[in-house]
Short mmCIF file of C-alpha atoms and ligand atoms in Angstrom, two decimals:
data_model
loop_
_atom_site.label_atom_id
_atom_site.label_comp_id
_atom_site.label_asym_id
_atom_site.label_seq_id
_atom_site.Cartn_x
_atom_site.Cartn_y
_atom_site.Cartn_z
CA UNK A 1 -25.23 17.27 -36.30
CA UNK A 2 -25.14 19.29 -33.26
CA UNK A 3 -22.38 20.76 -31.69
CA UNK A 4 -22.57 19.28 -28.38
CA UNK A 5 -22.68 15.57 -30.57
CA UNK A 6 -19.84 16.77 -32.83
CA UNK A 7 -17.95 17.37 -29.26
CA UNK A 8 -18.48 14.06 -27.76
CA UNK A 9 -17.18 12.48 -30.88
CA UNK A 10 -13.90 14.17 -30.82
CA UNK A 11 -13.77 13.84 -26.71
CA UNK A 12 -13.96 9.80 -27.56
CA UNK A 13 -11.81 9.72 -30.36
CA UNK A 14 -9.16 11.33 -28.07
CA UNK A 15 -10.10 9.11 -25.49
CA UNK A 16 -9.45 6.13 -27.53
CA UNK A 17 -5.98 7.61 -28.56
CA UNK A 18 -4.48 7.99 -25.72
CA UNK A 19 -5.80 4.58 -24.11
CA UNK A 20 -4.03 3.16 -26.98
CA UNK A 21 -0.93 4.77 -26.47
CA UNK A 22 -0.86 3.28 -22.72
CA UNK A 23 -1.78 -0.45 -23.42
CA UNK A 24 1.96 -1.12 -23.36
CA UNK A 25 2.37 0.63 -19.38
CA UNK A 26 3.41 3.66 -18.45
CA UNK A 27 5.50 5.04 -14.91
CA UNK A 28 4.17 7.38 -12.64
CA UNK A 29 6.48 8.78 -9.66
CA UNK A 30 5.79 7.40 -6.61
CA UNK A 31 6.75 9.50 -3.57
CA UNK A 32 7.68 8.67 0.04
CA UNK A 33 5.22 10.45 2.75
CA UNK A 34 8.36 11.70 4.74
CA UNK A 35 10.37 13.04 1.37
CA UNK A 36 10.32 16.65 1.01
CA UNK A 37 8.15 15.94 -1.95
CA UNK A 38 4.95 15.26 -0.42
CA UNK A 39 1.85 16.85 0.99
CA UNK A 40 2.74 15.56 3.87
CA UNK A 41 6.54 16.57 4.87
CA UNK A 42 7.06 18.32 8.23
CA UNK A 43 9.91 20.14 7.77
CA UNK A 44 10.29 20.55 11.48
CA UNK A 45 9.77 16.93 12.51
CA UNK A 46 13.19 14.97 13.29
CA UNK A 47 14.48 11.91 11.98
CA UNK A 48 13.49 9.78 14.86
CA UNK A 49 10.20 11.33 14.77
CA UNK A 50 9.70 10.04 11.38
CA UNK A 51 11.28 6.46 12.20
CA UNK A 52 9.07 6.67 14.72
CA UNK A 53 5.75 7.36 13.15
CA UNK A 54 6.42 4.87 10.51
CA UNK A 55 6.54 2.01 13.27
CA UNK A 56 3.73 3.11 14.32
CA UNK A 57 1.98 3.06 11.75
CA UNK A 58 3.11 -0.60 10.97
CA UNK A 59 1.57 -1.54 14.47
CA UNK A 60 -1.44 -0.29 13.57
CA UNK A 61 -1.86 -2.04 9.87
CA UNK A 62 -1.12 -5.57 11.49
CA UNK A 63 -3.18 -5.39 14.45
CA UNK A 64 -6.66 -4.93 14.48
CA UNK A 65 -7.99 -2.56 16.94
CA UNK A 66 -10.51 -4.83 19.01
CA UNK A 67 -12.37 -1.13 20.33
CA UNK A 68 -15.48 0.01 18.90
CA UNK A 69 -14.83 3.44 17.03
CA UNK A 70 -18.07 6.24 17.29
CA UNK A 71 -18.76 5.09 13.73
CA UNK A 72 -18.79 1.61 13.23
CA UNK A 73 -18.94 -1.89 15.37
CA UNK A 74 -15.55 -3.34 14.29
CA UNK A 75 -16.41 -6.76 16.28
CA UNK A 76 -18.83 -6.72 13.19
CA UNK A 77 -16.09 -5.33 10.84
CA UNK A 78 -13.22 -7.49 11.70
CA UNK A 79 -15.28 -10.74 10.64
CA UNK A 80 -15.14 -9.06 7.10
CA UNK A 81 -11.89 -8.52 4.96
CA UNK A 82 -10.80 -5.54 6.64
CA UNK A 83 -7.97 -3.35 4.92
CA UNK A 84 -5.29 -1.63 6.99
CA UNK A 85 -4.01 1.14 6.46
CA UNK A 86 -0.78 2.40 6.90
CA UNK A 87 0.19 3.29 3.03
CA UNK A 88 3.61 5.24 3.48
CA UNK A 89 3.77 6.28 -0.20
CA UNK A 90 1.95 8.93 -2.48
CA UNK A 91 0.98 8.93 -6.31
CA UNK A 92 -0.70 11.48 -8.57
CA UNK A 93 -3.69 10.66 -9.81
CA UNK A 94 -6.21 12.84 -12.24
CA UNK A 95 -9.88 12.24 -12.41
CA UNK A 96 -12.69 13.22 -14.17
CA UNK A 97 -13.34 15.43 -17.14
CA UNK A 98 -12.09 18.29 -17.05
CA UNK A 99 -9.33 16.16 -14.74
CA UNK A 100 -8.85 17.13 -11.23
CA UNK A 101 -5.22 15.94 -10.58
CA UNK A 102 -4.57 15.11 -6.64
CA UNK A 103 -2.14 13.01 -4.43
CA UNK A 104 -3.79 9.78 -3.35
CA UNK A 105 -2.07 7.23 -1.24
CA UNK A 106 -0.88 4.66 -2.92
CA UNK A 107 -1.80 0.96 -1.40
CA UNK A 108 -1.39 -2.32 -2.10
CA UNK A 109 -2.82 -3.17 1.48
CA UNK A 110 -6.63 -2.40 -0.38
CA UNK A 111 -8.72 -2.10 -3.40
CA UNK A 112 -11.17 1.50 -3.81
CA UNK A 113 -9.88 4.15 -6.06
CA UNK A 114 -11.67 7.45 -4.14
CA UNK A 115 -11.36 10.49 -3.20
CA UNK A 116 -13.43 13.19 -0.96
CA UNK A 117 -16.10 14.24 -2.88
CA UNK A 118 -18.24 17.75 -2.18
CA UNK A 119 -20.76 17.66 -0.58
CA UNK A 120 -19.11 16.29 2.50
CA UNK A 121 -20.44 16.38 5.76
CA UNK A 122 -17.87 14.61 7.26
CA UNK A 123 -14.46 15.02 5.27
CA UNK A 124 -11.46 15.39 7.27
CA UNK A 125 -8.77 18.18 6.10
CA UNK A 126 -7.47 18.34 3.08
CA UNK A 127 -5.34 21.13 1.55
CA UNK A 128 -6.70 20.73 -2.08
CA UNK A 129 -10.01 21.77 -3.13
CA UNK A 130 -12.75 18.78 -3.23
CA UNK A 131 -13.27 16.73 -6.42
CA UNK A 132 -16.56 17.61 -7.18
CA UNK A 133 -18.74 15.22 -9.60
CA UNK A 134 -21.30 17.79 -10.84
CA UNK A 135 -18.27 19.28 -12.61
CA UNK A 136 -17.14 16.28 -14.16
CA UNK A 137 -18.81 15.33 -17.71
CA UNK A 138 -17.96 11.85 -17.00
CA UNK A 139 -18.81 10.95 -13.38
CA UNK A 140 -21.77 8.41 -13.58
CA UNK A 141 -23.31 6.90 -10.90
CA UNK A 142 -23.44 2.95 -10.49
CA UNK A 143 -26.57 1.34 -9.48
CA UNK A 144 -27.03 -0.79 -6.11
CA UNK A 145 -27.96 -3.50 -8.57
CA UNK A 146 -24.50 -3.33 -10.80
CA UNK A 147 -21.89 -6.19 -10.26
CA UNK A 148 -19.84 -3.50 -9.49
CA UNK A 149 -21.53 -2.75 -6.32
CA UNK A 150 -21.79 -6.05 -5.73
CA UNK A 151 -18.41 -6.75 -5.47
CA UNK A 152 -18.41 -4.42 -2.61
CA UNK A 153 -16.92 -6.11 0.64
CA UNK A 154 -21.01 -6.92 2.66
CA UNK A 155 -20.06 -4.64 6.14
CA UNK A 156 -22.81 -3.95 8.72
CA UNK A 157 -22.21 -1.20 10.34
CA UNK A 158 -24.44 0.34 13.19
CA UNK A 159 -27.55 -1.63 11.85
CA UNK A 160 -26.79 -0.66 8.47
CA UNK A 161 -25.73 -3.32 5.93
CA UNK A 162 -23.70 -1.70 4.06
CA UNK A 163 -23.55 -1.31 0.56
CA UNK A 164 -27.28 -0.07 -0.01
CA UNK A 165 -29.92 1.52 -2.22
CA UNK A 166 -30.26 4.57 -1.92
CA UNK A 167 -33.36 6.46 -2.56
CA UNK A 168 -32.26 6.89 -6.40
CA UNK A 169 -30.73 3.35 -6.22
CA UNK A 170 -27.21 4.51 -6.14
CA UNK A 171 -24.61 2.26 -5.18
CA UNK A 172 -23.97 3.60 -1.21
CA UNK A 173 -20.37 1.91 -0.14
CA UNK A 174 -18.78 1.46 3.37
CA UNK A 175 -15.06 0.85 2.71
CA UNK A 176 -13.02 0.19 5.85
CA UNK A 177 -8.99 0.22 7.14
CA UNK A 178 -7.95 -2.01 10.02
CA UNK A 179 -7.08 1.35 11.81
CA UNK A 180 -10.49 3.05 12.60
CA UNK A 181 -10.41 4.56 8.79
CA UNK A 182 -13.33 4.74 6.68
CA UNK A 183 -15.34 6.24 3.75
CA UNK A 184 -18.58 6.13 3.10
CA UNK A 185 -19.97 7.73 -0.05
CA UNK A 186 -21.73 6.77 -3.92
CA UNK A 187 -19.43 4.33 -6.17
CA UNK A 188 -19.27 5.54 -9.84
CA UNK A 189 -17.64 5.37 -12.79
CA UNK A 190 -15.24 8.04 -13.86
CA UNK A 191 -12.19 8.58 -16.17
CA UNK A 192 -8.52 7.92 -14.61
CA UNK A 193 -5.58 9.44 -16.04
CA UNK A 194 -1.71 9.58 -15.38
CA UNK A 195 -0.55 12.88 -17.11
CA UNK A 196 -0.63 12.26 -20.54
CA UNK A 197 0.60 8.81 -19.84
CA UNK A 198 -2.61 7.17 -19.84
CA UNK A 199 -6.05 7.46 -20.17
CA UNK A 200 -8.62 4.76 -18.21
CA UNK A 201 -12.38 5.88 -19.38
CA UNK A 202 -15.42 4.51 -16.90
CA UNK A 203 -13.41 3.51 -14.12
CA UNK A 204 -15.28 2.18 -10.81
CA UNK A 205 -14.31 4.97 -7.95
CA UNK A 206 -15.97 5.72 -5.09
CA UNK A 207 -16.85 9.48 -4.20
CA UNK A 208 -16.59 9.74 -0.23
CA UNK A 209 -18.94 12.07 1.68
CA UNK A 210 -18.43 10.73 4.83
CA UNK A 211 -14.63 10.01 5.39
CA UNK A 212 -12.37 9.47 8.63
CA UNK A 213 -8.54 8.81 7.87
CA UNK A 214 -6.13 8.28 10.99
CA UNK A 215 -2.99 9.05 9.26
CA UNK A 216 -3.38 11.07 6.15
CA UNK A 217 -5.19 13.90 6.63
CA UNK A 218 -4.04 16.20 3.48
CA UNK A 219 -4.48 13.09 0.75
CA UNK A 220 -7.34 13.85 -1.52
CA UNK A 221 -8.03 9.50 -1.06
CA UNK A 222 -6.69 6.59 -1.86
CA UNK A 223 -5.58 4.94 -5.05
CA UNK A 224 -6.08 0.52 -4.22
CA UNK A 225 -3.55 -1.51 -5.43
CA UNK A 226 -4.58 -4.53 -4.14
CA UNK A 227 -5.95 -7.90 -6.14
CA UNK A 228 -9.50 -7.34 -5.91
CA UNK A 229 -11.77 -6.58 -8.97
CA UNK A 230 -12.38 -2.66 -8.05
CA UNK A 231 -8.35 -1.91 -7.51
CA UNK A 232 -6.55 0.44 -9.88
CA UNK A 233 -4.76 -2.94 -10.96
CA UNK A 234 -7.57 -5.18 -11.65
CA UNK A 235 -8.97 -2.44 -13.34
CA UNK A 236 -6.22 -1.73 -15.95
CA UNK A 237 -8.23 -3.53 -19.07
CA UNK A 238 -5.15 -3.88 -22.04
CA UNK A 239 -2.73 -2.60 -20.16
CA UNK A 240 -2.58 -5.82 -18.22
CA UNK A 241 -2.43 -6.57 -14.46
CA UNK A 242 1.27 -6.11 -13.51
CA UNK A 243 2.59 -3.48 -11.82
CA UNK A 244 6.43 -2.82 -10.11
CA UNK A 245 8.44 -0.45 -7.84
CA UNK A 246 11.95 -0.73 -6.95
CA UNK A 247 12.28 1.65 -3.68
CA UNK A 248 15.50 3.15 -2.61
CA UNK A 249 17.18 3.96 0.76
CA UNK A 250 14.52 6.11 2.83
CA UNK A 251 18.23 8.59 3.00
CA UNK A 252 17.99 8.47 -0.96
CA UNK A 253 14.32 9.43 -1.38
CA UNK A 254 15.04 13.13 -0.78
CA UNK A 255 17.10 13.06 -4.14
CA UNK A 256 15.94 10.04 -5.73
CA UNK A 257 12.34 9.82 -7.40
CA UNK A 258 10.75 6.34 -6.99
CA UNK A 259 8.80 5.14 -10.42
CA UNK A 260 5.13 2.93 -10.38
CA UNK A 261 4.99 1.23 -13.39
CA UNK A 262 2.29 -0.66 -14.86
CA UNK A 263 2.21 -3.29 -17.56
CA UNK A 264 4.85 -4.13 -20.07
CA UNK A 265 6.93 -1.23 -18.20
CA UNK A 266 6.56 -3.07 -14.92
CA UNK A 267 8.58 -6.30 -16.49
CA UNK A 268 11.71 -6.89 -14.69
CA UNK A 269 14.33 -9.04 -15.66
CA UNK A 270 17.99 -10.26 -15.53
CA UNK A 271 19.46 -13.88 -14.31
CA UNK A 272 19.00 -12.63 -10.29
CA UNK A 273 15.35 -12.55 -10.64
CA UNK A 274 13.44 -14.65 -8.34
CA UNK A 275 9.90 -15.47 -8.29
CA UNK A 276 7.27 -16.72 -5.77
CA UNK A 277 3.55 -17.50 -6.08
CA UNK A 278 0.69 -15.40 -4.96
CA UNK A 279 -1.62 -17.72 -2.91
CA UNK A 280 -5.07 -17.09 -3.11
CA UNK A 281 -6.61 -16.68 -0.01
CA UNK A 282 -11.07 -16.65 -0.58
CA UNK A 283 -11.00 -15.21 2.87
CA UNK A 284 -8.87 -11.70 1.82
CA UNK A 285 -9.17 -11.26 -2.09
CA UNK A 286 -7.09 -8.19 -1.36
CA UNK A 287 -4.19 -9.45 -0.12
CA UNK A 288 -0.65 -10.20 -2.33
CA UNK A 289 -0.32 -13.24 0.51
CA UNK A 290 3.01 -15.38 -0.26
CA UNK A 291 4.59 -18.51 1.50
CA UNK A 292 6.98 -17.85 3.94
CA UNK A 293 9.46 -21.09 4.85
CA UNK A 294 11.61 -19.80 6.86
CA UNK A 295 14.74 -17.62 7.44
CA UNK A 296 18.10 -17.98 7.28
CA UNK A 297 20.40 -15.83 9.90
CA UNK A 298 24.41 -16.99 9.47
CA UNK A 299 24.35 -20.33 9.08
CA UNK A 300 21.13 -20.81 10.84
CA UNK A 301 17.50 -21.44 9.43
CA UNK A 302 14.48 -20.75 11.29
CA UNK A 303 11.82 -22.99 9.56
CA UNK A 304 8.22 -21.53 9.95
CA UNK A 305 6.11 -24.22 10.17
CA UNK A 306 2.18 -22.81 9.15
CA UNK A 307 3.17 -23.07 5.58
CA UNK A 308 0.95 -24.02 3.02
CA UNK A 309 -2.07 -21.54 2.28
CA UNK A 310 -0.56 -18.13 2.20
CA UNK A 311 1.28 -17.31 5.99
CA UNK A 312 2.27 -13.63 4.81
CA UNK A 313 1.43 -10.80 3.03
CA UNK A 314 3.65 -8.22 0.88
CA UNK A 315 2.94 -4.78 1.41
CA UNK A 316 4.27 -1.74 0.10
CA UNK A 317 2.73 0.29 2.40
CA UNK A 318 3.47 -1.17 5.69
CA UNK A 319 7.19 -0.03 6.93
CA UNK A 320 8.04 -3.23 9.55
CA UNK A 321 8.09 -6.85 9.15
CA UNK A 322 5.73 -7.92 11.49
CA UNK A 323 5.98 -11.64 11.88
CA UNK A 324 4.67 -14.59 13.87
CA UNK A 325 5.78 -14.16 17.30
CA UNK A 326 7.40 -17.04 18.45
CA UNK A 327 9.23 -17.25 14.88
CA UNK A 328 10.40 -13.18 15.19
CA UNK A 329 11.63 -14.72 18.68
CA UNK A 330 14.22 -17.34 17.47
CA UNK A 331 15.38 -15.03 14.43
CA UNK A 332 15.92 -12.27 16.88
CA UNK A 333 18.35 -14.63 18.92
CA UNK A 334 19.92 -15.44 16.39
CA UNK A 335 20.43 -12.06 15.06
CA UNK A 336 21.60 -11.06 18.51
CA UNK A 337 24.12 -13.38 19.10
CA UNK A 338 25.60 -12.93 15.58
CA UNK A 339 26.16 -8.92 16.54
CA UNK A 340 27.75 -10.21 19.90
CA UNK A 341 27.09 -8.92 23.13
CA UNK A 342 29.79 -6.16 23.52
CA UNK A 343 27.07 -3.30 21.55
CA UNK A 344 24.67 -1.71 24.04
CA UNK A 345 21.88 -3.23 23.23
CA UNK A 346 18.60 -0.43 23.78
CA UNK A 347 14.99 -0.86 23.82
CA UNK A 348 13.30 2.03 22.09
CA UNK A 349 9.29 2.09 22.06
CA UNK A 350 8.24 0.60 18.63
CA UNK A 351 11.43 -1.14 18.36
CA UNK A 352 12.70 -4.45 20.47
CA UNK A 353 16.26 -4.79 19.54
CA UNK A 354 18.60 -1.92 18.55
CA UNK A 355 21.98 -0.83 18.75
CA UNK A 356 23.71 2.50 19.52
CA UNK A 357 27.21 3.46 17.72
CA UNK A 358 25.49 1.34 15.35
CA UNK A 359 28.24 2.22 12.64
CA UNK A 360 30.58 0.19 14.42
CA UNK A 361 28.94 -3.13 14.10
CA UNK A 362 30.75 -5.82 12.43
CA UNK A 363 29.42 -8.46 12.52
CA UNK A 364 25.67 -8.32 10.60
CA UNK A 365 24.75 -12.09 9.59
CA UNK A 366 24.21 -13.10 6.54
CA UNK A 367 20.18 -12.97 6.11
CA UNK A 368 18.18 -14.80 4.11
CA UNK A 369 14.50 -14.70 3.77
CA UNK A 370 13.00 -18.04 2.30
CA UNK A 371 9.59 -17.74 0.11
CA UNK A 372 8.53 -20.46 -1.82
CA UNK A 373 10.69 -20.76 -4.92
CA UNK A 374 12.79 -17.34 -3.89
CA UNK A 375 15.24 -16.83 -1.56
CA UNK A 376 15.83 -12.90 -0.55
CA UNK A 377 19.97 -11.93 0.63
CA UNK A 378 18.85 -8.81 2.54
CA UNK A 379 21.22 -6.34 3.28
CA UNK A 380 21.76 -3.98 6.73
CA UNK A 381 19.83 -1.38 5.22
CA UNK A 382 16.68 -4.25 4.67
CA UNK A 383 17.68 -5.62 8.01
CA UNK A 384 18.30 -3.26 10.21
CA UNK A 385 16.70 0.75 9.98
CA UNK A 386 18.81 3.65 11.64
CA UNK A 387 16.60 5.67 13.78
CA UNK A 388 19.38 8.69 14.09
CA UNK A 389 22.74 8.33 12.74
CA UNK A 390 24.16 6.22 15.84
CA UNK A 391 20.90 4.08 16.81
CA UNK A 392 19.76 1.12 14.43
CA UNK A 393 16.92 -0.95 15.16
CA UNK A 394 15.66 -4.37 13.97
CA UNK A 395 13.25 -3.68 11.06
CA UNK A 396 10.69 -6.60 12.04
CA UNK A 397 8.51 -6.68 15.12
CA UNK A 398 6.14 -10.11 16.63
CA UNK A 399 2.62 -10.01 16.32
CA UNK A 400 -0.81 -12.23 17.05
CA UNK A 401 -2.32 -10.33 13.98
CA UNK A 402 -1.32 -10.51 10.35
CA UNK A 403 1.72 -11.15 9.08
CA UNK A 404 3.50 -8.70 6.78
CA UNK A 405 6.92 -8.27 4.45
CA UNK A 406 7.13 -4.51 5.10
CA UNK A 407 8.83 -1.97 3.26
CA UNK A 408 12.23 -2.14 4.98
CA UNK A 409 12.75 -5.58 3.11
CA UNK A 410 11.62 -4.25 -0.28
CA UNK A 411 14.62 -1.36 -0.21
CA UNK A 412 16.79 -2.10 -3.01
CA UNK A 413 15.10 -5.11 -4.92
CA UNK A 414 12.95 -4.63 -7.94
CA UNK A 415 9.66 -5.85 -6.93
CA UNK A 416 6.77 -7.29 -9.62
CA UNK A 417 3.22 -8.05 -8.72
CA UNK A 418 1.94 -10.17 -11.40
CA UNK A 419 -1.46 -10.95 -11.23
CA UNK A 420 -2.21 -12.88 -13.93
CA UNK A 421 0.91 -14.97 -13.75
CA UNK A 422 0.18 -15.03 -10.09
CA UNK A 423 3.36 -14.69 -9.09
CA UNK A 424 5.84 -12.04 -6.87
CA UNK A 425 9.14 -11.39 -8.16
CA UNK A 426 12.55 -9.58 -6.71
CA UNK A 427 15.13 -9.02 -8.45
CA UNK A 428 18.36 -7.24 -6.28
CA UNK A 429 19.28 -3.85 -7.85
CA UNK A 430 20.32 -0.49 -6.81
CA UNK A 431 17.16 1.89 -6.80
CA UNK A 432 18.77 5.14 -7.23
CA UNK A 433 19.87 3.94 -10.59
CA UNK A 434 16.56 2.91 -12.00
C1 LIG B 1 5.40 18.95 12.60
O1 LIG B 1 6.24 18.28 13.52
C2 LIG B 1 6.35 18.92 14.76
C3 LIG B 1 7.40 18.18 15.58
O2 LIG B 1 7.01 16.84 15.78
C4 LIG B 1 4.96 18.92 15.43
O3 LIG B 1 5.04 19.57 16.69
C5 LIG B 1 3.97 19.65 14.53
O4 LIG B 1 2.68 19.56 15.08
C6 LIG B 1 3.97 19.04 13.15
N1 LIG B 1 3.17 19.83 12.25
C7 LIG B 1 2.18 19.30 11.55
C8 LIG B 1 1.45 20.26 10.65
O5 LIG B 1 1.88 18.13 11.60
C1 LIG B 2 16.78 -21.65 -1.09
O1 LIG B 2 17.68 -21.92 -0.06
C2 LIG B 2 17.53 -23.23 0.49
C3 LIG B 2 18.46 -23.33 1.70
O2 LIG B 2 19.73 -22.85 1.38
C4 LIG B 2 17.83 -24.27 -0.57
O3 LIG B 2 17.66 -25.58 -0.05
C5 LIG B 2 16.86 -24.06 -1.72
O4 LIG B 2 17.16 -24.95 -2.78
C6 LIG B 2 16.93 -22.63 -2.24
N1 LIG B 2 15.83 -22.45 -3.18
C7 LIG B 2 16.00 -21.81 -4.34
C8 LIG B 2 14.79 -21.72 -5.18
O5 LIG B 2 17.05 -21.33 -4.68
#
C-alpha cells in the first residue's frame, strides 16, 4: 500500500469522526459588525455613525436599486431572485484541507457559501490572505452539467447567461445582492469546518474571482443561511436543517458573545415559545417569508390586509423593519400619539420618528407584533433604537420594496429557523444569559 493511499485512509477516517461527533449541532460565535470583535470595528467611528450606517444599510437590502451598475443589467437581474445584502453579523468559518479559517458574513438574506479565491482579477480588499484552491487537497471543481450548478439562480448578465461552461466545463456562477454586490467565480466542492466542532466534507462553495461587495470590504465572503439547496443550512446532511440565535442589546454585544447554533443545539424551548410557519414562496426559495396579520400598539390593532402567501420576510441581517407603507403609516400614529405630543419629536435622515431626552419617555405602548399562530410583546429596546444616549428613533421604516422583520425586533427573543418543520419560533429570553 502506498503511503500517499495509507494517508487518505486515515484523512477519511478522521473525517468521518468528527462528522459524527457534530450530527447532534454544534455553536459557533456569531459577532456583531460594529462590536469591537470584528474585522470590521472602527474604533474612531461614533455611535450615531454606526446607528447610522446600519439604517442604511437596511434601505439598501429592501429596495432594489432600479440603476444599471458597470457590471451587470439589474432590469435583467431584478426579474430573478435577487439577494440583498446588508448582513450585519460575522461568523468563522474554515475551509479546505489544510483549513483556511476566515470571517464570512453571516446571512440568512441568501444561499452561496464563498469566499475570494486567488487568482482574482477583480477582488475587492480584504485584510486576510486569499483562499487559494490549488492548496487545498479537497477543492474539486463541479461540472456545468451537475445538479449542483443547476440549482444556480439562471441570471443574464451583459449578454452572458449566467451560470456557464467553461472551456473545461466548470460550473461558472453569477451570484447577486439587491445592492450592486456580486461574485462571479467556479462552484466546487470543498470541506467546511467549525473549529473542531464540526466537520462538513464535499460541500458546494463557490470560489469568487471576480467579486464587488458594497459594504464589507475586509470579509473573506459570505457564509448563506438562507432556505435554498446550496445554503450552509440546506447543506448540513445529519446534522439536520435547524439553526438559532438569540441576539442581545447592540450596548451588550461589546461584552456579550452571540452563539449560532445548528441542529439539536439550535432547539429552543420553554412554555413562552411561539411558533409561526415558513411560507413557501416558488418565486424566492431563499427567503424565511412569514405571515404578518397585523400589529397591535396599546389597545389598538393595525390589521394588514395582503395576508395569505408569505407578506414578510425574517432577516437576521437586515437592522430595520421595513414595512408596507401605508401599514408603517397607521402604526406610526398610533405609536405617536401613545408617547404624547409634549417630546420633541425630530426627523433624523434614515429615521422618520424619534425622540430627544428620550430617557424621559413614559409612556411606550404596549406592542404587539401578530404572525400567524405567534404573537411577539416587543419591548423599547425592539421598538425603539437609541441613536446617542438622548435620541431614540422608531426601529421600522415604509417601503414599496420588500418587506422585512429586521434585527431590532429579534433583540432579546430566542429565534429558531426550522426548515424541515417549516416553521419560525421566538421564544422571549434575556440574551446576555444564554
Ligand atoms: C472610521 O470612521 C471614521 C469616522 O467616521 C472615518 O473617517 C474613517 O474613514 C473610518 N475608517 C475606516 C477604515 O473605515
Ligand atoms: C394573538 O392575539 C390576538 C389578538 O389579541 C388573539 O385574538 C389571538 O388569539 C392571539 N393568537 C395566539 C396564537 O395567541
Amino acid at each position: 500500500m502506498h503511503a500517499h493511499s495509507l494517508a487518505l485512509i486515515i484523512l477519511l477516517l478522521s473525517t468521518f469522526s468528527v462528522n459524527s461527533n457534530a450530527t447532534k449541532g454544534f455553536s459557533i460565535d456569531l459577532v456583531h459588525r460594529d462590536s469591537p470583535l470584528s474585522p470590521f470595528y472602527n474604533s474612531s467611528m461614533t455611535h450615531s455613525e454606526r446607528v447610522q450606517n446600519a439604517a442604511l444599510r437596511s434601505i439598501s437590502r429592501a429596495n432594489r436599486f432600479g440603476q444599471s451598475s458597470s457590471m451587470a443589467d439589474t432590469s435583467e437581474l431584478v426579474e430573478t431572485d435577487i439577494i440583498p445584502n446588508d448582513a450585519n453579523y460575522l461568523m468563522k468559518i474554515s475551509v479546505g484541507t489544510p483549513p483556511v479559517e476566515r470571517w464570512a458574513v453571516a446571512d440568512t438574506g441568501s444561499d452561496l457559501i464563498w469566499f475570494q479565491c486567488s487568482p482574482c482579477p477583480r477582488c475587492y480588499p480584504q485584510n486576510a490572505q486569499l483562499f487559494d484552491p490549488t492548496r487545498s487537497s479537497t477543492y474539486t471543481s463541479l461540472s456545468c452539467r451537475s445538479n449542483q450548478c443547476k440549482s444556480l439562480p439562471q441570471v443574464p448578465v451583459q449578454g452572458q447567461s449566467y451560470p456557464y461552461c467553461s472551456t473545461s466545463n466548470e460550473c461558472t456562477y453569477f451570484y447577486s445582492y439587491d445592492d450592486r454586490s456580486y461574485t462571479i467565480g467556479e462552484l466546487g466542492t470543498e470541506s467546511l469546518s467549525f473549529g473542531q466542532a464540526a466537520l462538513f466534507p464535499k460541500r458546494v462553495f463557490g470560489c469568487g474571482h471576480n467579486n464587488n461587495l458594497a459594504f464589507y470590504q475586509n470579509t473573506a465572503g459570505f457564509v448563506g443561511l438562507g432556505q435554498g439547496p446550496l445554503s450552509l443550512v440546506s447543506q448540513m446532511g445529519n446534522v439536520g436543517r435547524k439553526f438559532s440565535y438569540c441576539l442581545p442589546p447592540i450596548s451588550q454585544q461589546q461584552t456579550t458573545s452571540t452563539k449560532l447554533r445548528f441542529g439539536e443545539e439550535a432547539t429552543i424551548s420553554g412554555n413562552e415559545v411561539v411558533s409561526t410557519p415558513l411560507i413557501p414562496r416558488p418565486d424566492s426559495p431563499t427567503y424565511y417569508y412569514l405571515n404578518l396579520e397585523g400589529i397591535t400598539v396599546g389597545q389598538q390593532t393595525v390589521p394588514l390586509t395582503s395576508q395569505g402567501n408569505g407578506n414578510i420576510f425574517i432577516d437576521s441581517g437586515t437592522t430595520l423593519t421595513m414595512l408596507p407603507t401605508s401599514f408603517y403609516e397607521q402604526v406610526e400614529a398610533l405609536v405617536r400619539q401613545a408617547i404624547g405630543a409634549d417630546q420633541l419629536i425630530v426627523q433624523k435622515s434614515y429615521s422618520k420618528l424619534c425622540y430627544t431626552n428620550a430617557k424621559s419617555i413614559q409612556n411606550v405602548p404596549a406592542f404587539v407584533v401578530h404572525f400567524t399562530g405567534a404573537n411577539l410583546s416587543l419591548n423599547l429596546q425592539n421598538i425603539f433604537r437609541f441613536i446617542s444616549d438622548d435620541v431614540m428613533c422608531l426601529a421600522m421604516l415604509p417601503t414599496d420594496g420588500k418587506f422585512i422583520y429586521g434585527n431590532v425586533a429579534h433583540i432579546d427573543f430566542e429565534v429558531e429557523y426550522d426548515l424541515d418543520q417549516k416553521k419560525v419560533s421566538f421564544a422571549p429570553v434575556d440574551c446576555t444569559k444564554q
